[in-house]
Every structure is written in C-alpha cells, then in structure tokens.
C-alpha cells in the first residue's frame, strides 16, 4: 500500500538503484527499533543495529537516520515506560548492548566514511536550507497532478509546517496520557 500510494517510492524500489536497498534496510531497522521500545530485548537491539549498518553502507544518507534513532532511543523509552524502576531496569539491560553495537558500527563504517571524507565526496545536499531543500520536495511530491504556483508556495510551506507541528503535539499528548 505504501508503494502504491507514493509513486516516488515505487520508482525507488522498482529501479533498484541503491536507494531501494537502503530504504528497505532502514524499514527493517525501524521495525526492530520499535519492537525494542519498552522491552529492551537484546536480539531486537542487535538486529536494529545490524540493519542500520547495512542501510548506511547502502547509502550514506541513512547515517542521519541511524544517528537520530540512537539519540532518540532512551528518550522514547522514557516516554513509554510507566515508572522509574522499569526505566532504570531498561537502561541497565540495554546500555551495554547499545554501546557494543555502536562500537561495531563505528568499526565497520570507519573505512568507507573516511574514504568518502578524504575525497571530499560526503555530501548530503540541502545547500539552500531546510525549507527550500526539504519542504519544497515534500510539497511537490504530494501535489502530483496539480500545479503549485510560486505565489501559493509559501502557504503550502506554512501548512506543511503546521501539520508537522500539530502532529508532534498530538503524539506527545497521547504518549503522556498512556
């Protein structure tokens, strides 16, 4: 359903250029990441790290995803876990696994990333700023079939920004209630 709903994703996966592989590994990593939330199961964490490493090796743009997932792992668990005792138990069970797997990922990714840095080829795009390089792409991708005029484009940017902000607030409120 996701591939049918978004023609860009269908193009990415059907052309098999490397983006499909990296996005596939990212989805696998996201599945294991979400399965480990609140549970801290060692196998799920290891599979998350391994899938993330493969996603980054497929496309270095997935390095942002991996870093964001690692940074947000404990805050998300803090929001999900119901009491302080469970939170401390989860940290004591998972920090060694995360540290070891982060070390493994650093060892695996050090060579390819350092070669890219030596050749000054590590480029994530986005030279014009967040609104122009990210929000513009989202608006044009979701507005397939009708023309977005330059006069109305700023309104669409504001609408997308408000939707993301309101969605984040709703998710935060829902997580706090449970």
Short mmCIF file of N, CA and C in Angstrom, two decimals:
data_model
loop_
_atom_site.label_atom_id
_atom_site.label_comp_id
_atom_site.label_asym_id
_atom_site.label_seq_id
_atom_site.Cartn_x
_atom_site.Cartn_y
_atom_site.Cartn_z
N UNK A 1 0.82 -1.19 0.00
CA UNK A 1 0.00 0.00 0.00
C UNK A 1 0.87 1.26 0.00
N UNK A 2 1.96 1.23 0.76
CA UNK A 2 2.82 2.40 0.82
C UNK A 2 3.43 2.68 -0.55
N UNK A 3 3.86 1.62 -1.24
CA UNK A 3 4.46 1.81 -2.56
C UNK A 3 3.45 2.32 -3.57
N UNK A 4 2.22 1.85 -3.49
CA UNK A 4 1.19 2.29 -4.43
C UNK A 4 0.82 3.74 -4.16
N UNK A 5 0.79 4.14 -2.90
CA UNK A 5 0.36 5.49 -2.54
C UNK A 5 1.38 6.55 -2.94
N UNK A 6 2.63 6.20 -3.03
CA UNK A 6 3.65 7.19 -3.34
C UNK A 6 4.45 6.73 -4.56
N UNK A 7 4.28 7.41 -5.66
CA UNK A 7 4.95 7.00 -6.89
C UNK A 7 6.47 7.14 -6.81
N UNK A 8 6.95 8.06 -5.99
CA UNK A 8 8.40 8.20 -5.84
C UNK A 8 9.00 6.97 -5.17
N UNK A 9 8.34 6.46 -4.14
CA UNK A 9 8.84 5.23 -3.51
C UNK A 9 8.78 4.06 -4.47
N UNK A 10 7.73 3.98 -5.26
CA UNK A 10 7.62 2.90 -6.24
C UNK A 10 8.77 2.99 -7.23
N UNK A 11 9.10 4.21 -7.66
CA UNK A 11 10.22 4.39 -8.57
C UNK A 11 11.54 4.00 -7.94
N UNK A 12 11.71 4.34 -6.68
CA UNK A 12 12.95 4.00 -5.99
C UNK A 12 13.11 2.49 -5.91
N UNK A 13 12.06 1.78 -5.52
CA UNK A 13 12.17 0.34 -5.37
C UNK A 13 12.20 -0.39 -6.71
N UNK A 14 11.52 0.12 -7.72
CA UNK A 14 11.47 -0.60 -8.99
C UNK A 14 12.76 -0.43 -9.78
N UNK A 15 13.46 0.66 -9.59
CA UNK A 15 14.71 0.86 -10.32
C UNK A 15 15.89 0.17 -9.66
N UNK A 16 15.77 -0.17 -8.39
CA UNK A 16 16.80 -0.89 -7.64
C UNK A 16 18.16 -0.21 -7.78
N UNK A 17 18.19 1.08 -7.51
CA UNK A 17 19.43 1.83 -7.65
C UNK A 17 20.25 1.88 -6.37
N UNK A 18 19.88 1.37 -5.33
CA UNK A 18 20.62 1.52 -4.09
C UNK A 18 19.81 2.26 -3.06
N UNK A 19 18.97 3.18 -3.51
CA UNK A 19 18.08 3.83 -2.58
C UNK A 19 17.07 2.83 -2.05
N UNK A 20 16.58 1.97 -2.92
CA UNK A 20 15.61 0.95 -2.50
C UNK A 20 16.20 0.03 -1.46
N UNK A 21 17.44 -0.36 -1.68
CA UNK A 21 18.12 -1.23 -0.72
C UNK A 21 18.30 -0.53 0.62
N UNK A 22 18.74 0.71 0.58
CA UNK A 22 18.97 1.43 1.84
C UNK A 22 17.66 1.72 2.56
N UNK A 23 16.60 2.06 1.82
CA UNK A 23 15.31 2.31 2.46
C UNK A 23 14.74 1.01 3.01
N UNK A 24 14.94 -0.10 2.30
CA UNK A 24 14.49 -1.39 2.80
C UNK A 24 15.17 -1.76 4.11
N UNK A 25 16.49 -1.59 4.16
CA UNK A 25 17.20 -1.86 5.41
C UNK A 25 16.78 -0.89 6.51
N UNK A 26 16.49 0.36 6.13
CA UNK A 26 16.03 1.33 7.12
C UNK A 26 14.69 0.89 7.71
N UNK A 27 13.79 0.39 6.87
CA UNK A 27 12.50 -0.09 7.37
C UNK A 27 12.67 -1.29 8.29
N UNK A 28 13.59 -2.18 7.93
CA UNK A 28 13.88 -3.32 8.81
C UNK A 28 14.39 -2.81 10.16
N UNK A 29 15.31 -1.85 10.11
CA UNK A 29 15.85 -1.28 11.35
C UNK A 29 14.76 -0.59 12.16
N UNK A 30 13.87 0.13 11.48
CA UNK A 30 12.78 0.80 12.20
C UNK A 30 11.86 -0.21 12.86
N UNK A 31 11.61 -1.34 12.20
CA UNK A 31 10.78 -2.38 12.80
C UNK A 31 11.41 -2.89 14.08
N UNK A 32 12.69 -3.24 14.01
CA UNK A 32 13.36 -3.77 15.21
C UNK A 32 13.53 -2.69 16.28
N UNK A 33 13.72 -1.45 15.86
CA UNK A 33 13.79 -0.34 16.81
C UNK A 33 12.48 -0.22 17.57
N UNK A 34 11.37 -0.22 16.84
CA UNK A 34 10.07 -0.07 17.51
C UNK A 34 9.72 -1.30 18.33
N UNK A 35 10.17 -2.48 17.90
CA UNK A 35 9.91 -3.69 18.68
C UNK A 35 10.70 -3.70 19.99
N UNK A 36 11.82 -3.00 20.01
CA UNK A 36 12.63 -2.99 21.24
C UNK A 36 12.21 -1.91 22.22
N UNK A 37 11.35 -0.98 21.80
CA UNK A 37 10.91 0.10 22.68
C UNK A 37 10.10 -0.48 23.84
N UNK A 38 10.49 -0.13 25.03
CA UNK A 38 9.79 -0.58 26.23
C UNK A 38 10.16 -1.98 26.66
N UNK A 39 10.72 -2.76 25.76
CA UNK A 39 11.08 -4.14 26.08
C UNK A 39 12.58 -4.28 26.35
N UNK A 40 13.38 -3.69 25.47
CA UNK A 40 14.82 -3.78 25.62
C UNK A 40 15.36 -5.17 25.35
N UNK A 41 14.69 -5.91 24.44
CA UNK A 41 15.15 -7.25 24.12
C UNK A 41 16.47 -7.19 23.36
N UNK A 42 17.47 -7.95 23.80
CA UNK A 42 18.79 -7.87 23.18
C UNK A 42 18.79 -8.21 21.69
N UNK A 43 18.06 -9.24 21.28
CA UNK A 43 18.06 -9.64 19.88
C UNK A 43 17.48 -8.54 18.99
N UNK A 44 16.44 -7.87 19.46
CA UNK A 44 15.84 -6.79 18.68
C UNK A 44 16.83 -5.63 18.52
N UNK A 45 17.54 -5.31 19.58
CA UNK A 45 18.53 -4.22 19.51
C UNK A 45 19.67 -4.56 18.56
N UNK A 46 20.15 -5.80 18.62
CA UNK A 46 21.23 -6.22 17.74
C UNK A 46 20.77 -6.18 16.28
N UNK A 47 19.56 -6.66 16.02
CA UNK A 47 19.04 -6.63 14.66
C UNK A 47 18.83 -5.19 14.18
N UNK A 48 18.42 -4.31 15.07
CA UNK A 48 18.29 -2.89 14.71
C UNK A 48 19.63 -2.33 14.27
N UNK A 49 20.66 -2.58 15.05
CA UNK A 49 21.98 -2.04 14.71
C UNK A 49 22.52 -2.64 13.42
N UNK A 50 22.35 -3.95 13.23
CA UNK A 50 22.85 -4.58 12.01
C UNK A 50 22.12 -4.07 10.77
N UNK A 51 20.81 -3.93 10.85
CA UNK A 51 20.05 -3.40 9.72
C UNK A 51 20.43 -1.94 9.46
N UNK A 52 20.69 -1.18 10.50
CA UNK A 52 21.10 0.22 10.33
C UNK A 52 22.47 0.30 9.67
N UNK A 53 23.38 -0.56 10.06
CA UNK A 53 24.70 -0.58 9.43
C UNK A 53 24.57 -0.89 7.95
N UNK A 54 23.75 -1.88 7.60
CA UNK A 54 23.55 -2.22 6.20
C UNK A 54 22.88 -1.08 5.43
N UNK A 55 21.96 -0.37 6.08
CA UNK A 55 21.32 0.78 5.44
C UNK A 55 22.34 1.88 5.16
N UNK A 56 23.22 2.13 6.11
CA UNK A 56 24.24 3.17 5.93
C UNK A 56 25.24 2.75 4.85
N UNK A 57 25.61 1.48 4.82
CA UNK A 57 26.53 1.02 3.78
C UNK A 57 25.89 1.07 2.40
N UNK A 58 24.56 0.94 2.33
CA UNK A 58 23.87 1.04 1.04
C UNK A 58 23.81 2.47 0.56
N UNK A 59 23.58 3.39 1.47
CA UNK A 59 23.53 4.82 1.13
C UNK A 59 23.90 5.61 2.37
N UNK A 60 24.91 6.44 2.24
CA UNK A 60 25.38 7.19 3.41
C UNK A 60 24.35 8.19 3.92
N UNK A 61 23.32 8.47 3.13
CA UNK A 61 22.28 9.38 3.62
C UNK A 61 21.52 8.77 4.79
N UNK A 62 21.59 7.45 4.96
CA UNK A 62 20.91 6.80 6.08
C UNK A 62 21.67 6.99 7.39
N UNK A 63 22.85 7.58 7.32
CA UNK A 63 23.61 7.88 8.54
C UNK A 63 22.82 8.83 9.44
N UNK A 64 22.07 9.73 8.83
CA UNK A 64 21.21 10.64 9.61
C UNK A 64 20.15 9.86 10.38
N UNK A 65 19.53 8.89 9.71
CA UNK A 65 18.52 8.05 10.37
C UNK A 65 19.13 7.30 11.55
N UNK A 66 20.28 6.69 11.33
CA UNK A 66 20.91 5.88 12.38
C UNK A 66 21.27 6.76 13.58
N UNK A 67 21.84 7.92 13.32
CA UNK A 67 22.20 8.82 14.42
C UNK A 67 20.96 9.29 15.17
N UNK A 68 19.91 9.64 14.43
CA UNK A 68 18.68 10.09 15.08
C UNK A 68 18.04 8.99 15.91
N UNK A 69 18.07 7.76 15.40
CA UNK A 69 17.49 6.64 16.16
C UNK A 69 18.28 6.39 17.44
N UNK A 70 19.60 6.47 17.35
CA UNK A 70 20.41 6.24 18.55
C UNK A 70 20.21 7.35 19.58
N UNK A 71 20.11 8.57 19.11
CA UNK A 71 19.91 9.69 20.03
C UNK A 71 18.54 9.62 20.70
N UNK A 72 17.54 9.16 19.95
CA UNK A 72 16.17 9.16 20.48
C UNK A 72 15.77 7.88 21.19
N UNK A 73 16.63 6.87 21.23
CA UNK A 73 16.24 5.58 21.82
C UNK A 73 15.83 5.71 23.29
N UNK A 74 16.67 6.31 24.10
CA UNK A 74 16.35 6.40 25.52
C UNK A 74 15.26 7.42 25.84
N UNK A 75 15.21 8.57 25.16
CA UNK A 75 14.05 9.46 25.42
C UNK A 75 12.70 8.84 25.04
N UNK A 76 12.66 8.08 23.95
CA UNK A 76 11.41 7.42 23.57
C UNK A 76 11.04 6.37 24.61
N UNK A 77 12.02 5.61 25.06
CA UNK A 77 11.75 4.61 26.10
C UNK A 77 11.29 5.28 27.39
N UNK A 78 11.86 6.42 27.71
CA UNK A 78 11.45 7.14 28.92
C UNK A 78 9.99 7.54 28.82
N UNK A 79 9.55 7.94 27.62
CA UNK A 79 8.15 8.34 27.43
C UNK A 79 7.22 7.15 27.48
N UNK A 80 7.70 5.97 27.10
CA UNK A 80 6.83 4.79 27.02
C UNK A 80 6.77 4.03 28.34
N UNK A 81 7.91 3.91 29.02
CA UNK A 81 7.96 3.12 30.25
C UNK A 81 7.18 3.84 31.35
N UNK A 82 6.43 3.04 32.11
CA UNK A 82 5.47 3.64 33.04
C UNK A 82 6.06 4.16 34.35
N UNK A 83 7.10 3.53 34.87
CA UNK A 83 7.62 4.01 36.16
C UNK A 83 9.15 4.06 36.16
N UNK A 84 9.69 4.67 37.18
CA UNK A 84 11.13 4.90 37.27
C UNK A 84 11.91 3.60 37.42
N UNK A 85 11.36 2.64 38.14
CA UNK A 85 12.06 1.37 38.34
C UNK A 85 12.23 0.63 37.01
N UNK A 86 11.18 0.60 36.20
CA UNK A 86 11.27 -0.05 34.88
C UNK A 86 12.27 0.68 33.99
N UNK A 87 12.30 2.01 34.08
CA UNK A 87 13.21 2.82 33.29
C UNK A 87 14.66 2.48 33.63
N UNK A 88 14.97 2.41 34.91
CA UNK A 88 16.33 2.08 35.33
C UNK A 88 16.70 0.65 34.94
N UNK A 89 15.75 -0.25 35.03
CA UNK A 89 15.98 -1.64 34.63
C UNK A 89 16.26 -1.73 33.13
N UNK A 90 15.52 -0.97 32.34
CA UNK A 90 15.71 -0.97 30.90
C UNK A 90 17.09 -0.42 30.53
N UNK A 91 17.49 0.64 31.20
CA UNK A 91 18.82 1.20 30.93
C UNK A 91 19.91 0.20 31.29
N UNK A 92 19.78 -0.45 32.43
CA UNK A 92 20.81 -1.40 32.84
C UNK A 92 20.88 -2.60 31.91
N UNK A 93 19.76 -2.97 31.28
CA UNK A 93 19.77 -4.10 30.35
C UNK A 93 20.29 -3.73 28.97
N UNK A 94 20.14 -2.48 28.56
CA UNK A 94 20.40 -2.14 27.16
C UNK A 94 21.65 -1.32 26.90
N UNK A 95 22.20 -0.66 27.88
CA UNK A 95 23.30 0.24 27.57
C UNK A 95 24.54 -0.51 27.09
N UNK A 96 24.80 -1.70 27.62
CA UNK A 96 25.97 -2.46 27.18
C UNK A 96 25.80 -2.95 25.74
N UNK A 97 24.59 -3.38 25.41
CA UNK A 97 24.31 -3.85 24.05
C UNK A 97 24.44 -2.69 23.07
N UNK A 98 23.83 -1.56 23.41
CA UNK A 98 23.92 -0.40 22.52
C UNK A 98 25.36 0.09 22.37
N UNK A 99 26.11 0.11 23.46
CA UNK A 99 27.50 0.56 23.39
C UNK A 99 28.34 -0.39 22.53
N UNK A 100 28.16 -1.70 22.73
CA UNK A 100 28.92 -2.67 21.95
C UNK A 100 28.57 -2.60 20.47
N UNK A 101 27.28 -2.49 20.17
CA UNK A 101 26.86 -2.44 18.77
C UNK A 101 27.24 -1.10 18.13
N UNK A 102 27.27 -0.04 18.91
CA UNK A 102 27.72 1.24 18.38
C UNK A 102 29.22 1.18 18.06
N UNK A 103 29.98 0.49 18.90
CA UNK A 103 31.40 0.29 18.62
C UNK A 103 31.59 -0.53 17.35
N UNK A 104 30.81 -1.60 17.20
CA UNK A 104 30.88 -2.42 15.98
C UNK A 104 30.54 -1.57 14.76
N UNK A 105 29.50 -0.77 14.86
CA UNK A 105 29.12 0.06 13.71
C UNK A 105 30.20 1.09 13.39
N UNK A 106 30.84 1.65 14.41
CA UNK A 106 31.93 2.59 14.16
C UNK A 106 33.10 1.90 13.46
N UNK A 107 33.41 0.68 13.88
CA UNK A 107 34.50 -0.06 13.25
C UNK A 107 34.16 -0.41 11.80
N UNK A 108 32.92 -0.80 11.54
CA UNK A 108 32.52 -1.18 10.19
C UNK A 108 32.44 0.05 9.28
N UNK A 109 31.90 1.14 9.79
CA UNK A 109 31.67 2.33 8.95
C UNK A 109 32.88 3.26 8.86
N UNK A 110 33.89 3.04 9.70
CA UNK A 110 35.04 3.95 9.70
C UNK A 110 35.73 3.99 8.35
N UNK A 111 35.99 2.83 7.77
CA UNK A 111 36.70 2.77 6.49
C UNK A 111 35.96 3.47 5.36
N UNK A 112 34.73 3.07 5.07
CA UNK A 112 34.01 3.73 3.97
C UNK A 112 33.79 5.23 4.18
N UNK A 113 33.44 5.63 5.38
CA UNK A 113 33.19 7.06 5.63
C UNK A 113 34.49 7.85 5.53
N UNK A 114 35.60 7.31 6.04
CA UNK A 114 36.87 8.05 5.96
C UNK A 114 37.34 8.17 4.51
N UNK A 115 37.10 7.15 3.67
CA UNK A 115 37.45 7.27 2.25
C UNK A 115 36.61 8.35 1.57
N UNK A 116 35.34 8.44 1.93
CA UNK A 116 34.49 9.48 1.36
C UNK A 116 34.95 10.87 1.82
N UNK A 117 35.36 10.98 3.07
CA UNK A 117 35.83 12.27 3.58
C UNK A 117 37.14 12.68 2.94
N UNK A 118 38.03 11.71 2.68
CA UNK A 118 39.30 12.03 2.04
C UNK A 118 39.10 12.58 0.64
N UNK A 119 38.13 12.03 -0.07
CA UNK A 119 37.84 12.51 -1.41
C UNK A 119 36.88 13.68 -1.43
N UNK A 120 36.49 14.16 -0.28
CA UNK A 120 35.53 15.25 -0.14
C UNK A 120 34.24 14.95 -0.91
N UNK A 121 33.78 13.71 -0.81
CA UNK A 121 32.59 13.27 -1.54
C UNK A 121 31.39 13.05 -0.63
N UNK A 122 31.52 13.29 0.64
CA UNK A 122 30.42 13.08 1.57
C UNK A 122 29.53 14.32 1.53
N UNK A 123 28.44 14.22 0.79
CA UNK A 123 27.55 15.37 0.56
C UNK A 123 26.12 14.92 0.78
N UNK A 124 25.43 15.56 1.70
CA UNK A 124 24.04 15.20 1.99
C UNK A 124 23.07 16.16 1.33
N UNK A 125 23.55 17.07 0.49
CA UNK A 125 22.65 18.00 -0.18
C UNK A 125 22.15 19.06 0.77
N UNK A 126 21.05 19.68 0.40
CA UNK A 126 20.42 20.66 1.28
C UNK A 126 21.22 21.94 1.42
N UNK A 127 21.80 22.41 0.35
CA UNK A 127 22.63 23.61 0.42
C UNK A 127 21.81 24.89 0.59
N UNK A 128 20.52 24.83 0.21
CA UNK A 128 19.72 26.04 0.24
C UNK A 128 18.95 26.23 1.53
N UNK A 129 18.96 25.27 2.41
CA UNK A 129 18.25 25.39 3.67
C UNK A 129 17.12 24.39 3.78
N UNK A 130 16.60 24.27 4.99
CA UNK A 130 15.57 23.26 5.28
C UNK A 130 14.31 23.47 4.45
N UNK A 131 13.81 24.71 4.42
CA UNK A 131 12.54 24.95 3.73
C UNK A 131 12.66 24.70 2.24
N UNK A 132 13.75 25.18 1.64
CA UNK A 132 13.87 25.04 0.19
C UNK A 132 14.22 23.63 -0.24
N UNK A 133 15.08 22.96 0.50
CA UNK A 133 15.51 21.64 0.05
C UNK A 133 14.63 20.50 0.54
N UNK A 134 13.96 20.65 1.66
CA UNK A 134 13.16 19.56 2.21
C UNK A 134 11.68 19.78 2.02
N UNK A 135 11.17 20.87 2.52
CA UNK A 135 9.73 21.11 2.46
C UNK A 135 9.28 21.28 1.01
N UNK A 136 10.08 21.91 0.18
CA UNK A 136 9.74 22.07 -1.24
C UNK A 136 9.57 20.70 -1.90
N UNK A 137 10.48 19.78 -1.61
CA UNK A 137 10.39 18.43 -2.18
C UNK A 137 9.14 17.72 -1.70
N UNK A 138 8.82 17.85 -0.42
CA UNK A 138 7.62 17.20 0.12
C UNK A 138 6.37 17.75 -0.56
N UNK A 139 6.30 19.06 -0.71
CA UNK A 139 5.11 19.67 -1.32
C UNK A 139 4.97 19.23 -2.77
N UNK A 140 6.04 19.28 -3.53
CA UNK A 140 5.94 18.88 -4.94
C UNK A 140 5.63 17.40 -5.08
N UNK A 141 6.12 16.56 -4.17
CA UNK A 141 5.84 15.12 -4.25
C UNK A 141 4.40 14.81 -3.90
N UNK A 142 3.84 15.51 -2.94
CA UNK A 142 2.46 15.23 -2.54
C UNK A 142 1.45 15.95 -3.41
N UNK A 143 1.89 16.93 -4.17
CA UNK A 143 0.96 17.70 -5.00
C UNK A 143 0.99 17.22 -6.45
N UNK A 144 1.21 15.94 -6.67
CA UNK A 144 1.23 15.41 -8.03
C UNK A 144 -0.16 15.56 -8.65
N UNK A 145 -0.20 16.09 -9.84
CA UNK A 145 -1.47 16.23 -10.53
C UNK A 145 -1.98 17.65 -10.61
N UNK A 146 -1.50 18.55 -9.75
CA UNK A 146 -1.89 19.95 -9.89
C UNK A 146 -0.66 20.83 -9.67
N UNK A 147 -0.73 22.00 -10.23
CA UNK A 147 0.41 22.90 -10.23
C UNK A 147 0.44 23.76 -8.97
N UNK A 148 1.60 23.83 -8.37
CA UNK A 148 1.81 24.71 -7.22
C UNK A 148 2.46 25.98 -7.76
N UNK A 149 1.74 27.07 -7.67
CA UNK A 149 2.28 28.34 -8.18
C UNK A 149 3.22 28.96 -7.16
N UNK A 150 4.18 29.74 -7.63
CA UNK A 150 5.11 30.39 -6.69
C UNK A 150 4.41 31.30 -5.69
N UNK A 151 3.27 31.89 -6.08
CA UNK A 151 2.56 32.77 -5.17
C UNK A 151 1.97 31.99 -4.00
N UNK A 152 1.51 30.78 -4.25
CA UNK A 152 0.88 29.97 -3.20
C UNK A 152 1.86 29.05 -2.49
N UNK A 153 3.10 29.00 -2.97
CA UNK A 153 4.04 28.04 -2.41
C UNK A 153 4.32 28.29 -0.94
N UNK A 154 4.42 29.53 -0.52
CA UNK A 154 4.69 29.85 0.89
C UNK A 154 3.53 29.40 1.78
N UNK A 155 2.31 29.49 1.26
CA UNK A 155 1.16 29.00 2.03
C UNK A 155 1.25 27.49 2.23
N UNK A 156 1.67 26.78 1.19
CA UNK A 156 1.84 25.34 1.32
C UNK A 156 2.95 25.01 2.31
N UNK A 157 4.03 25.78 2.30
CA UNK A 157 5.11 25.55 3.26
C UNK A 157 4.62 25.74 4.69
N UNK A 158 3.87 26.79 4.92
CA UNK A 158 3.33 27.04 6.26
C UNK A 158 2.37 25.93 6.66
N UNK A 159 1.54 25.47 5.72
CA UNK A 159 0.58 24.40 6.02
C UNK A 159 1.31 23.11 6.40
N UNK A 160 2.35 22.75 5.64
CA UNK A 160 3.10 21.54 5.96
C UNK A 160 3.78 21.68 7.32
N UNK A 161 4.37 22.83 7.59
CA UNK A 161 5.00 23.07 8.89
C UNK A 161 4.02 22.95 10.04
N UNK A 162 2.83 23.52 9.88
CA UNK A 162 1.81 23.44 10.93
C UNK A 162 1.30 22.01 11.11
N UNK A 163 1.15 21.27 10.03
CA UNK A 163 0.71 19.87 10.13
C UNK A 163 1.73 19.05 10.91
N UNK A 164 3.01 19.24 10.60
CA UNK A 164 4.05 18.50 11.32
C UNK A 164 4.08 18.91 12.79
N UNK A 165 3.97 20.20 13.07
CA UNK A 165 3.97 20.67 14.46
C UNK A 165 2.78 20.14 15.23
N UNK A 166 1.59 20.24 14.65
CA UNK A 166 0.38 19.76 15.33
C UNK A 166 0.43 18.24 15.52
N UNK A 167 0.93 17.53 14.53
CA UNK A 167 1.06 16.08 14.68
C UNK A 167 2.01 15.71 15.80
N UNK A 168 3.10 16.44 15.92
CA UNK A 168 4.05 16.19 17.01
C UNK A 168 3.41 16.45 18.37
N UNK A 169 2.64 17.51 18.47
CA UNK A 169 1.97 17.83 19.73
C UNK A 169 0.95 16.75 20.09
N UNK A 170 0.18 16.28 19.11
CA UNK A 170 -0.81 15.22 19.37
C UNK A 170 -0.13 13.94 19.83
N UNK A 171 0.96 13.57 19.17
CA UNK A 171 1.68 12.35 19.57
C UNK A 171 2.22 12.51 20.99
N UNK A 172 2.77 13.67 21.31
CA UNK A 172 3.29 13.91 22.65
C UNK A 172 2.19 13.80 23.70
N UNK A 173 1.04 14.39 23.43
CA UNK A 173 -0.08 14.33 24.38
C UNK A 173 -0.57 12.90 24.55
N UNK A 174 -0.66 12.17 23.46
CA UNK A 174 -1.12 10.78 23.54
C UNK A 174 -0.14 9.91 24.32
N UNK A 175 1.15 10.13 24.12
CA UNK A 175 2.14 9.35 24.87
C UNK A 175 2.10 9.68 26.35
N UNK A 176 1.82 10.91 26.70
CA UNK A 176 1.75 11.30 28.10
C UNK A 176 0.52 10.73 28.79
N UNK A 177 -0.57 10.54 28.06
CA UNK A 177 -1.80 10.00 28.66
C UNK A 177 -1.67 8.53 28.99
N UNK A 178 -0.90 7.80 28.22
CA UNK A 178 -0.80 6.35 28.44
C UNK A 178 0.27 5.99 29.40
#
